[in-house]
C-alpha cells in the first residue's frame, strides 16, 4: 500500500544523514516518498513526463534545503509532499499564465523550518483513510472546490469564474468543505 | 461572525487566503506566536494528508536515477569564457555559501561549487545589472536563469550578528517578496548563493537581500537592500 511508505519511523535518522549529504540517504528518501510525491504531481499536471521533471525538482529542492530542516522535530514526509504539490501548482500557473494577483504565493508554506512538531504518525494509513472517507462525505460542490484548490491551485476568484458561480457562494463551499474535513478527522482521532 | 481561526490557517496553507488575513497570519508567525504556530501545524497536517488522496502511479526507473544524480557532482565541461571569472571566484572563495546550507566539510563545498558551475555553464543564464546606485558597498552580481534559478555573487557584506542570516528574495511585480534561500557570508564579506529551481522571471521585478533571524522569514522583517532590477 502506498500509505505504508508514509510511516514516520526512521525519518529522524534519515534527515540527519541527508544533512550530512549522504547520497544513500537521498536514495532512501526517494524510495520512501518518491512514488507518493510522483502520484500527487501526476494528479496535478496530468502528464507523466512533466511529473518526472517536477519530481526531480522536488527532491533537488529538498536536498538543497535540508540544512533548514529540524531533524529532531521535523516531519519529512509532509514537507516532501508540500514541496511536490507546490512545484506542480507553480508549473500549472506558469503554463496557464495565471497572474500573481490571483495566485497566492505558496513558497512561504514550504519552508523546512515550519514542518516541526507535526503529529508523529500523521500519515499512517488510518489517518489517511479517515480523511479519504471524510472527503467522500463532502457533497459534489464541496469536493470540487477542494480539488480545484488543492490539485489545480485555483484561487476562490478563479474558481468562481470557472464554475460561473458568485464568489461568495464559492467561498462558502470552500469553508464548509474544510470545516467538514476537520470535524470528521477530529471525531475520528480525538485530540 | 467571528472567523474560525483554524479555518483561516487551512485556507492559508492551501493558498486560498487573501489580504488582510494572510498578512495577519504571517505577522503572527513572524512573532513566533505559539497559537499561530499550533494552528499552522494543524493546517499543514491536513494539507499533507490531502496529498495522499490521488491513486498511486508508479514512476519509471529512470526517474530514480535522475533523482539520485542530484547527489553526484556534475561532470567537468567547458564553459563560456565570459563567465570564467565567476567560476574562478567560485573555486577560490573559501567561505563558499550555497543555498543556505551550512557546510558539512569539503565534500559539501565541492558539490556546491559543481552546482554553481553547472548553473553558469547554462546558455540560458544571464547577468543582471549589478548592485544599486545608492549603495556602492556592498556589491553583488546576480545571474538569473528562468529554468534553473538565481545565483548571487556578493562582496563586502556586513558581518552578521549572532542568530542572524542573510535571506535572498525575488520581488514580484505585484505582491510580496518571495523567499529565495538563506546564506551567511565568509569572514571577508564574500558570498556565493545559488537558489536552484525554476523562477518566473516575467513576474519578477527585482532580486534583493535582507537580514533575517536564523531560520529565515516568510517575508522580510528588515529593509531589503542590494536591490537588483530584473530586466531584459
GROMACS .gro file of C-alpha atoms in nm:
model
  423
    1UNK     CA    1   0.000   0.000   0.000
    2UNK     CA    2   0.114   0.347  -0.077
    3UNK     CA    3   0.033   0.462   0.272
    4UNK     CA    4   0.271   0.214   0.427
    5UNK     CA    5   0.554   0.418   0.282
    6UNK     CA    6   0.446   0.712   0.490
    7UNK     CA    7   0.541   0.564   0.821
    8UNK     CA    8   0.737   0.833   1.002
    9UNK     CA    9   0.964   0.582   1.175
   10UNK     CA   10   1.322   0.626   1.074
   11UNK     CA   11   1.276   0.973   0.930
   12UNK     CA   12   1.478   1.135   1.205
   13UNK     CA   13   1.785   0.929   1.128
   14UNK     CA   14   1.727   0.975   0.756
   15UNK     CA   15   1.709   1.352   0.795
   16UNK     CA   16   2.038   1.359   0.984
   17UNK     CA   17   2.207   1.164   0.706
   18UNK     CA   18   2.057   1.391   0.441
   19UNK     CA   19   2.200   1.688   0.625
   20UNK     CA   20   2.539   1.516   0.610
   21UNK     CA   21   2.492   1.498   0.229
   22UNK     CA   22   2.487   1.120   0.229
   23UNK     CA   23   2.389   1.011  -0.127
   24UNK     CA   24   2.249   0.682   0.003
   25UNK     CA   25   2.013   0.880   0.226
   26UNK     CA   26   1.877   1.057  -0.081
   27UNK     CA   27   1.812   0.716  -0.236
   28UNK     CA   28   1.623   0.608   0.076
   29UNK     CA   29   1.426   0.932   0.082
   30UNK     CA   30   1.323   0.877  -0.277
   31UNK     CA   31   1.234   0.512  -0.217
   32UNK     CA   32   1.018   0.616   0.076
   33UNK     CA   33   0.843   0.921  -0.065
   34UNK     CA   34   0.917   0.923  -0.437
   35UNK     CA   35   0.611   0.732  -0.551
   36UNK     CA   36   0.360   0.926  -0.346
   37UNK     CA   37   0.517   1.258  -0.449
   38UNK     CA   38   0.510   1.146  -0.813
   39UNK     CA   39   0.147   1.029  -0.782
   40UNK     CA   40   0.046   1.364  -0.638
   41UNK     CA   41   0.226   1.555  -0.913
   42UNK     CA   42   0.073   1.334  -1.185
   43UNK     CA   43  -0.270   1.408  -1.040
   44UNK     CA   44  -0.199   1.780  -1.063
   45UNK     CA   45  -0.025   1.812  -1.400
   46UNK     CA   46  -0.177   1.501  -1.567
   47UNK     CA   47   0.139   1.432  -1.767
   48UNK     CA   48   0.386   1.170  -1.651
   49UNK     CA   49   0.683   1.321  -1.836
   50UNK     CA   50   0.631   1.662  -1.680
   51UNK     CA   51   0.562   1.494  -1.348
   52UNK     CA   52   0.902   1.325  -1.363
   53UNK     CA   53   1.072   1.660  -1.419
   54UNK     CA   54   0.882   1.814  -1.128
   55UNK     CA   55   0.950   1.517  -0.901
   56UNK     CA   56   1.321   1.555  -0.968
   57UNK     CA   57   1.290   1.925  -0.894
   58UNK     CA   58   1.108   1.841  -0.570
   59UNK     CA   59   1.390   1.622  -0.444
   60UNK     CA   60   1.650   1.872  -0.560
   61UNK     CA   61   1.480   2.139  -0.355
   62UNK     CA   62   1.455   1.915  -0.050
   63UNK     CA   63   1.820   1.811  -0.088
   64UNK     CA   64   1.932   2.173  -0.116
   65UNK     CA   65   1.727   2.293   0.179
   66UNK     CA   66   1.793   2.016   0.428
   67UNK     CA   67   2.005   2.243   0.647
   68UNK     CA   68   1.692   2.434   0.740
   69UNK     CA   69   1.505   2.120   0.839
   70UNK     CA   70   1.478   2.021   1.205
   71UNK     CA   71   1.586   1.658   1.205
   72UNK     CA   72   1.469   1.604   1.563
   73UNK     CA   73   1.121   1.751   1.532
   74UNK     CA   74   1.059   1.773   1.159
   75UNK     CA   75   0.803   1.585   0.951
   76UNK     CA   76   0.995   1.478   0.643
   77UNK     CA   77   0.705   1.321   0.452
   78UNK     CA   78   0.473   1.617   0.498
   79UNK     CA   79   0.747   1.851   0.381
   80UNK     CA   80   0.827   1.646   0.071
   81UNK     CA   81   0.458   1.629  -0.024
   82UNK     CA   82   0.414   2.002   0.028
   83UNK     CA   83   0.715   2.083  -0.188
   84UNK     CA   84   0.585   1.839  -0.452
   85UNK     CA   85   0.243   1.999  -0.460
   86UNK     CA   86   0.387   2.349  -0.477
   87UNK     CA   87   0.619   2.258  -0.766
   88UNK     CA   88   0.326   2.115  -0.959
   89UNK     CA   89   0.096   2.409  -0.886
   90UNK     CA   90   0.370   2.656  -0.981
   91UNK     CA   91   0.406   2.466  -1.308
   92UNK     CA   92   0.032   2.482  -1.378
   93UNK     CA   93   0.029   2.852  -1.302
   94UNK     CA   94   0.322   2.916  -1.534
   95UNK     CA   95   0.170   2.732  -1.829
   96UNK     CA   96  -0.171   2.885  -1.767
   97UNK     CA   97  -0.017   3.230  -1.747
   98UNK     CA   98  -0.215   3.294  -1.435
   99UNK     CA   99  -0.138   3.628  -1.279
  100UNK     CA  100   0.018   3.650  -0.938
  101UNK     CA  101  -0.255   3.884  -0.825
  102UNK     CA  102  -0.487   3.587  -0.803
  103UNK     CA  103  -0.232   3.316  -0.745
  104UNK     CA  104  -0.130   3.336  -0.384
  105UNK     CA  105   0.235   3.261  -0.321
  106UNK     CA  106   0.299   2.914  -0.185
  107UNK     CA  107   0.669   2.927  -0.110
  108UNK     CA  108   0.625   3.053   0.245
  109UNK     CA  109   0.428   2.742   0.333
  110UNK     CA  110   0.705   2.504   0.230
  111UNK     CA  111   0.992   2.641   0.433
  112UNK     CA  112   1.150   2.342   0.605
  113UNK     CA  113   1.154   2.518   0.940
  114UNK     CA  114   0.773   2.519   0.964
  115UNK     CA  115   0.741   2.140   0.945
  116UNK     CA  116   0.811   2.080   1.311
  117UNK     CA  117   0.607   1.907   1.579
  118UNK     CA  118   0.350   1.768   1.339
  119UNK     CA  119   0.167   1.462   1.464
  120UNK     CA  120   0.411   1.174   1.490
  121UNK     CA  121   0.204   0.925   1.295
  122UNK     CA  122   0.043   1.187   1.081
  123UNK     CA  123   0.038   0.998   0.757
  124UNK     CA  124  -0.021   0.648   0.878
  125UNK     CA  125  -0.281   0.455   0.692
  126UNK     CA  126  -0.567   0.506   0.939
  127UNK     CA  127  -0.543   0.883   0.935
  128UNK     CA  128  -0.510   0.897   0.559
  129UNK     CA  129  -0.808   0.666   0.513
  130UNK     CA  130  -1.013   0.871   0.758
  131UNK     CA  131  -0.953   1.180   0.555
  132UNK     CA  132  -1.032   0.995   0.236
  133UNK     CA  133  -1.359   0.880   0.390
  134UNK     CA  134  -1.433   1.233   0.506
  135UNK     CA  135  -1.355   1.362   0.159
  136UNK     CA  136  -1.611   1.121   0.014
  137UNK     CA  137  -1.872   1.259   0.251
  138UNK     CA  138  -1.845   1.605   0.100
  139UNK     CA  139  -2.117   1.698  -0.142
  140UNK     CA  140  -2.029   1.735  -0.508
  141UNK     CA  141  -1.970   2.111  -0.497
  142UNK     CA  142  -1.759   2.096  -0.182
  143UNK     CA  143  -1.546   1.817  -0.324
  144UNK     CA  144  -1.499   2.006  -0.647
  145UNK     CA  145  -1.378   2.325  -0.482
  146UNK     CA  146  -1.127   2.135  -0.269
  147UNK     CA  147  -0.999   1.959  -0.580
  148UNK     CA  148  -0.975   2.287  -0.768
  149UNK     CA  149  -0.794   2.449  -0.478
  150UNK     CA  150  -0.562   2.165  -0.387
  151UNK     CA  151  -0.496   1.995  -0.718
  152UNK     CA  152  -0.523   2.290  -0.955
  153UNK     CA  153  -0.417   2.573  -0.728
  154UNK     CA  154  -0.708   2.794  -0.826
  155UNK     CA  155  -0.791   3.092  -0.610
  156UNK     CA  156  -1.151   3.130  -0.500
  157UNK     CA  157  -1.194   3.408  -0.754
  158UNK     CA  158  -1.069   3.180  -1.031
  159UNK     CA  159  -1.297   2.901  -0.911
  160UNK     CA  160  -1.596   3.134  -0.918
  161UNK     CA  161  -1.513   3.229  -1.276
  162UNK     CA  162  -1.467   2.871  -1.388
  163UNK     CA  163  -1.778   2.743  -1.212
  164UNK     CA  164  -1.979   3.051  -1.313
  165UNK     CA  165  -2.088   3.099  -0.954
  166UNK     CA  166  -2.086   3.405  -0.728
  167UNK     CA  167  -1.761   3.442  -0.533
  168UNK     CA  168  -1.948   3.436  -0.204
  169UNK     CA  169  -2.104   3.102  -0.290
  170UNK     CA  170  -1.766   2.952  -0.374
  171UNK     CA  171  -1.616   3.085  -0.053
  172UNK     CA  172  -1.897   2.924   0.142
  173UNK     CA  173  -1.838   2.589  -0.029
  174UNK     CA  174  -1.464   2.604   0.042
  175UNK     CA  175  -1.510   2.693   0.405
  176UNK     CA  176  -1.780   2.434   0.462
  177UNK     CA  177  -1.571   2.167   0.297
  178UNK     CA  178  -1.265   2.241   0.508
  179UNK     CA  179  -1.470   2.255   0.826
  180UNK     CA  180  -1.631   1.922   0.741
  181UNK     CA  181  -1.295   1.757   0.679
  182UNK     CA  182  -1.158   1.891   1.006
  183UNK     CA  183  -1.462   1.785   1.203
  184UNK     CA  184  -1.453   1.436   1.059
  185UNK     CA  185  -1.084   1.398   1.140
  186UNK     CA  186  -1.127   1.531   1.492
  187UNK     CA  187  -1.414   1.293   1.556
  188UNK     CA  188  -1.214   1.003   1.423
  189UNK     CA  189  -0.894   1.092   1.609
  190UNK     CA  190  -0.981   1.280   1.929
  191UNK     CA  191  -0.709   1.521   2.041
  192UNK     CA  192  -1.943   3.645   1.277
  193UNK     CA  193  -1.600   3.570   1.423
  194UNK     CA  194  -1.394   3.384   1.166
  195UNK     CA  195  -1.288   3.032   1.254
  196UNK     CA  196  -0.913   3.075   1.307
  197UNK     CA  197  -0.833   2.713   1.229
  198UNK     CA  198  -1.012   2.765   0.900
  199UNK     CA  199  -0.807   3.074   0.820
  200UNK     CA  200  -0.486   2.874   0.861
  201UNK     CA  201  -0.625   2.594   0.647
  202UNK     CA  202  -0.702   2.847   0.376
  203UNK     CA  203  -0.354   2.996   0.420
  204UNK     CA  204  -0.164   2.673   0.361
  205UNK     CA  205  -0.398   2.590   0.075
  206UNK     CA  206  -0.301   2.921  -0.088
  207UNK     CA  207  -0.657   3.050  -0.060
  208UNK     CA  208  -0.626   3.325   0.198
  209UNK     CA  209  -0.615   3.682   0.077
  210UNK     CA  210  -0.523   4.007   0.243
  211UNK     CA  211  -0.561   4.131   0.510
  212UNK     CA  212  -0.597   3.791   0.682
  213UNK     CA  213  -0.295   3.648   0.504
  214UNK     CA  214  -0.073   3.931   0.626
  215UNK     CA  215  -0.207   3.894   0.978
  216UNK     CA  216  -0.116   3.526   0.984
  217UNK     CA  217   0.233   3.593   0.851
  218UNK     CA  218   0.280   3.865   1.110
  219UNK     CA  219   0.172   3.626   1.387
  220UNK     CA  220   0.414   3.363   1.256
  221UNK     CA  221   0.696   3.619   1.243
  222UNK     CA  222   0.627   3.693   1.609
  223UNK     CA  223   0.659   3.320   1.681
  224UNK     CA  224   0.312   3.331   1.832
  225UNK     CA  225   0.263   2.981   1.983
  226UNK     CA  226  -0.109   2.974   1.898
  227UNK     CA  227  -0.035   3.071   1.539
  228UNK     CA  228   0.232   2.805   1.510
  229UNK     CA  229  -0.001   2.542   1.652
  230UNK     CA  230  -0.272   2.631   1.402
  231UNK     CA  231  -0.020   2.629   1.119
  232UNK     CA  232   0.097   2.280   1.217
  233UNK     CA  233  -0.258   2.152   1.223
  234UNK     CA  234  -0.332   2.300   0.882
  235UNK     CA  235  -0.009   2.160   0.738
  236UNK     CA  236  -0.111   1.817   0.862
  237UNK     CA  237  -0.445   1.831   0.682
  238UNK     CA  238  -0.280   1.968   0.372
  239UNK     CA  239  -0.019   1.692   0.366
  240UNK     CA  240  -0.281   1.422   0.410
  241UNK     CA  241  -0.477   1.566   0.117
  242UNK     CA  242  -0.168   1.491  -0.087
  243UNK     CA  243  -0.219   1.120  -0.023
  244UNK     CA  244  -0.560   1.116  -0.192
  245UNK     CA  245  -0.454   1.059  -0.554
  246UNK     CA  246  -0.428   0.698  -0.667
  247UNK     CA  247  -0.071   0.564  -0.675
  248UNK     CA  248   0.115   0.591  -1.004
  249UNK     CA  249   0.440   0.402  -1.049
  250UNK     CA  250   0.725   0.626  -1.169
  251UNK     CA  251   0.981   0.499  -1.417
  252UNK     CA  252   1.312   0.354  -1.304
  253UNK     CA  253   1.479   0.636  -1.495
  254UNK     CA  254   1.328   0.888  -1.255
  255UNK     CA  255   1.502   0.721  -0.963
  256UNK     CA  256   1.833   0.750  -1.144
  257UNK     CA  257   1.767   1.115  -1.220
  258UNK     CA  258   1.688   1.191  -0.858
  259UNK     CA  259   1.994   1.007  -0.729
  260UNK     CA  260   2.208   1.203  -0.974
  261UNK     CA  261   2.128   1.512  -0.766
  262UNK     CA  262   2.377   1.393  -0.507
  263UNK     CA  263   2.650   1.331  -0.762
  264UNK     CA  264   2.897   1.601  -0.861
  265UNK     CA  265   2.847   1.740  -1.211
  266UNK     CA  266   3.098   1.616  -1.473
  267UNK     CA  267   3.362   1.868  -1.578
  268UNK     CA  268   3.297   2.053  -1.902
  269UNK     CA  269   3.394   2.371  -2.082
  270UNK     CA  270   3.226   2.699  -2.005
  271UNK     CA  271   3.184   3.031  -2.186
  272UNK     CA  272   3.493   3.248  -2.143
  273UNK     CA  273   3.295   3.546  -2.022
  274UNK     CA  274   3.173   3.351  -1.723
  275UNK     CA  275   3.510   3.205  -1.640
  276UNK     CA  276   3.596   3.473  -1.390
  277UNK     CA  277   3.295   3.390  -1.181
  278UNK     CA  278   3.382   3.024  -1.197
  279UNK     CA  279   3.730   3.107  -1.082
  280UNK     CA  280   3.588   3.307  -0.796
  281UNK     CA  281   3.366   3.018  -0.709
  282UNK     CA  282   3.670   2.797  -0.679
  283UNK     CA  283   3.868   3.046  -0.474
  284UNK     CA  284   3.614   3.181  -0.232
  285UNK     CA  285   3.698   2.993   0.081
  286UNK     CA  286   3.378   3.080   0.259
  287UNK     CA  287   3.154   2.940  -0.006
  288UNK     CA  288   2.791   2.977   0.086
  289UNK     CA  289   2.539   2.773  -0.107
  290UNK     CA  290   2.160   2.770  -0.086
  291UNK     CA  291   2.157   2.840   0.282
  292UNK     CA  292   2.317   2.505   0.351
  293UNK     CA  293   2.566   2.504   0.630
  294UNK     CA  294   2.875   2.340   0.503
  295UNK     CA  295   2.945   1.994   0.626
  296UNK     CA  296   3.306   1.982   0.508
  297UNK     CA  297   3.496   1.973   0.188
  298UNK     CA  298   3.262   1.737   0.004
  299UNK     CA  299   2.969   1.970   0.051
  300UNK     CA  300   3.183   2.261  -0.072
  301UNK     CA  301   3.276   2.072  -0.383
  302UNK     CA  302   2.918   1.978  -0.459
  303UNK     CA  303   2.811   2.339  -0.412
  304UNK     CA  304   3.088   2.455  -0.643
  305UNK     CA  305   2.987   2.198  -0.905
  306UNK     CA  306   2.625   2.310  -0.889
  307UNK     CA  307   2.732   2.672  -0.922
  308UNK     CA  308   2.946   2.597  -1.225
  309UNK     CA  309   2.668   2.395  -1.386
  310UNK     CA  310   2.437   2.692  -1.342
  311UNK     CA  311   2.687   2.928  -1.500
  312UNK     CA  312   2.750   2.694  -1.792
  313UNK     CA  313   2.386   2.705  -1.897
  314UNK     CA  314   2.332   2.910  -2.211
  315UNK     CA  315   2.012   3.049  -2.061
  316UNK     CA  316   2.188   3.208  -1.764
  317UNK     CA  317   2.218   3.586  -1.789
  318UNK     CA  318   2.375   3.857  -1.577
  319UNK     CA  319   2.160   4.133  -1.434
  320UNK     CA  320   2.257   4.493  -1.368
  321UNK     CA  321   2.497   4.495  -1.079
  322UNK     CA  322   2.420   4.639  -0.739
  323UNK     CA  323   2.243   4.967  -0.684
  324UNK     CA  324   2.328   5.329  -0.746
  325UNK     CA  325   2.273   5.436  -0.389
  326UNK     CA  326   2.471   5.157  -0.233
  327UNK     CA  327   2.826   5.137  -0.366
  328UNK     CA  328   2.904   4.893  -0.088
  329UNK     CA  329   2.831   4.607  -0.062
  330UNK     CA  330   2.814   4.495  -0.424
  331UNK     CA  331   2.670   4.194  -0.598
  332UNK     CA  332   2.634   4.031  -0.934
  333UNK     CA  333   2.312   3.844  -0.988
  334UNK     CA  334   2.274   3.577  -1.252
  335UNK     CA  335   1.927   3.455  -1.342
  336UNK     CA  336   1.804   3.155  -1.535
  337UNK     CA  337   1.430   3.103  -1.561
  338UNK     CA  338   1.453   2.726  -1.558
  339UNK     CA  339   1.740   2.690  -1.311
  340UNK     CA  340   1.724   2.967  -1.055
  341UNK     CA  341   1.916   3.267  -0.926
  342UNK     CA  342   2.285   3.295  -0.840
  343UNK     CA  343   2.414   3.578  -0.622
  344UNK     CA  344   2.786   3.661  -0.609
  345UNK     CA  345   2.835   3.925  -0.341
  346UNK     CA  346   3.121   4.100  -0.166
  347UNK     CA  347   3.163   4.345   0.118
  348UNK     CA  348   2.861   4.213   0.300
  349UNK     CA  349   2.841   4.328   0.659
  350UNK     CA  350   2.916   4.071   0.928
  351UNK     CA  351   2.604   3.924   1.085
  352UNK     CA  352   2.513   3.939   1.449
  353UNK     CA  353   2.466   3.608   1.627
  354UNK     CA  354   2.138   3.442   1.534
  355UNK     CA  355   2.100   3.639   1.211
  356UNK     CA  356   2.131   3.536   0.848
  357UNK     CA  357   2.103   3.688   0.505
  358UNK     CA  358   1.794   3.594   0.304
  359UNK     CA  359   1.756   3.646  -0.070
  360UNK     CA  360   1.421   3.749  -0.220
  361UNK     CA  361   1.255   3.771  -0.554
  362UNK     CA  362   1.042   4.083  -0.554
  363UNK     CA  363   0.749   4.025  -0.791
  364UNK     CA  364   0.586   4.298  -0.994
  365UNK     CA  365   0.280   4.255  -0.774
  366UNK     CA  366   0.254   4.106  -0.427
  367UNK     CA  367   0.505   4.044  -0.153
  368UNK     CA  368   0.867   3.926  -0.187
  369UNK     CA  369   0.921   3.552  -0.221
  370UNK     CA  370   1.198   3.387  -0.015
  371UNK     CA  371   1.493   3.253  -0.216
  372UNK     CA  372   1.707   3.090   0.046
  373UNK     CA  373   1.937   3.175   0.332
  374UNK     CA  374   2.313   3.219   0.343
  375UNK     CA  375   2.594   3.357   0.551
  376UNK     CA  376   2.898   3.534   0.408
  377UNK     CA  377   3.257   3.436   0.460
  378UNK     CA  378   3.472   3.629   0.704
  379UNK     CA  379   3.581   3.864   0.425
  380UNK     CA  380   3.218   3.951   0.346
  381UNK     CA  381   3.201   3.748   0.026
  382UNK     CA  382   2.925   3.503  -0.056
  383UNK     CA  383   2.803   3.289  -0.340
  384UNK     CA  384   2.443   3.183  -0.302
  385UNK     CA  385   2.267   2.969  -0.559
  386UNK     CA  386   1.893   2.919  -0.530
  387UNK     CA  387   1.824   2.631  -0.765
  388UNK     CA  388   1.481   2.580  -0.918
  389UNK     CA  389   1.258   2.744  -1.173
  390UNK     CA  390   1.178   3.110  -1.121
  391UNK     CA  391   0.920   3.315  -1.308
  392UNK     CA  392   1.134   3.599  -1.443
  393UNK     CA  393   0.845   3.755  -1.632
  394UNK     CA  394   0.682   3.819  -1.299
  395UNK     CA  395   0.998   3.931  -1.118
  396UNK     CA  396   1.078   4.299  -1.068
  397UNK     CA  397   1.397   4.263  -0.864
  398UNK     CA  398   1.625   4.044  -0.658
  399UNK     CA  399   1.702   4.171  -0.309
  400UNK     CA  400   1.861   4.075   0.023
  401UNK     CA  401   1.761   4.133   0.382
  402UNK     CA  402   1.893   4.037   0.723
  403UNK     CA  403   1.665   3.792   0.898
  404UNK     CA  404   1.654   3.580   1.213
  405UNK     CA  405   1.824   3.241   1.193
  406UNK     CA  406   1.597   3.005   1.002
  407UNK     CA  407   1.467   3.279   0.777
  408UNK     CA  408   1.135   3.458   0.747
  409UNK     CA  409   0.839   3.414   0.513
  410UNK     CA  410   0.858   3.789   0.439
  411UNK     CA  411   1.136   4.046   0.501
  412UNK     CA  412   1.150   4.180   0.855
  413UNK     CA  413   1.427   4.432   0.783
  414UNK     CA  414   1.467   4.676   0.496
  415UNK     CA  415   1.572   4.495   0.177
  416UNK     CA  416   1.898   4.612   0.019
  417UNK     CA  417   2.117   4.531  -0.280
  418UNK     CA  418   1.802   4.558  -0.486
  419UNK     CA  419   1.892   4.440  -0.834
  420UNK     CA  420   1.628   4.505  -1.102
  421UNK     CA  421   1.530   4.213  -1.322
  422UNK     CA  422   1.506   4.335  -1.679
  423UNK     CA  423   1.586   4.227  -2.030
   0.00000   0.00000   0.00000
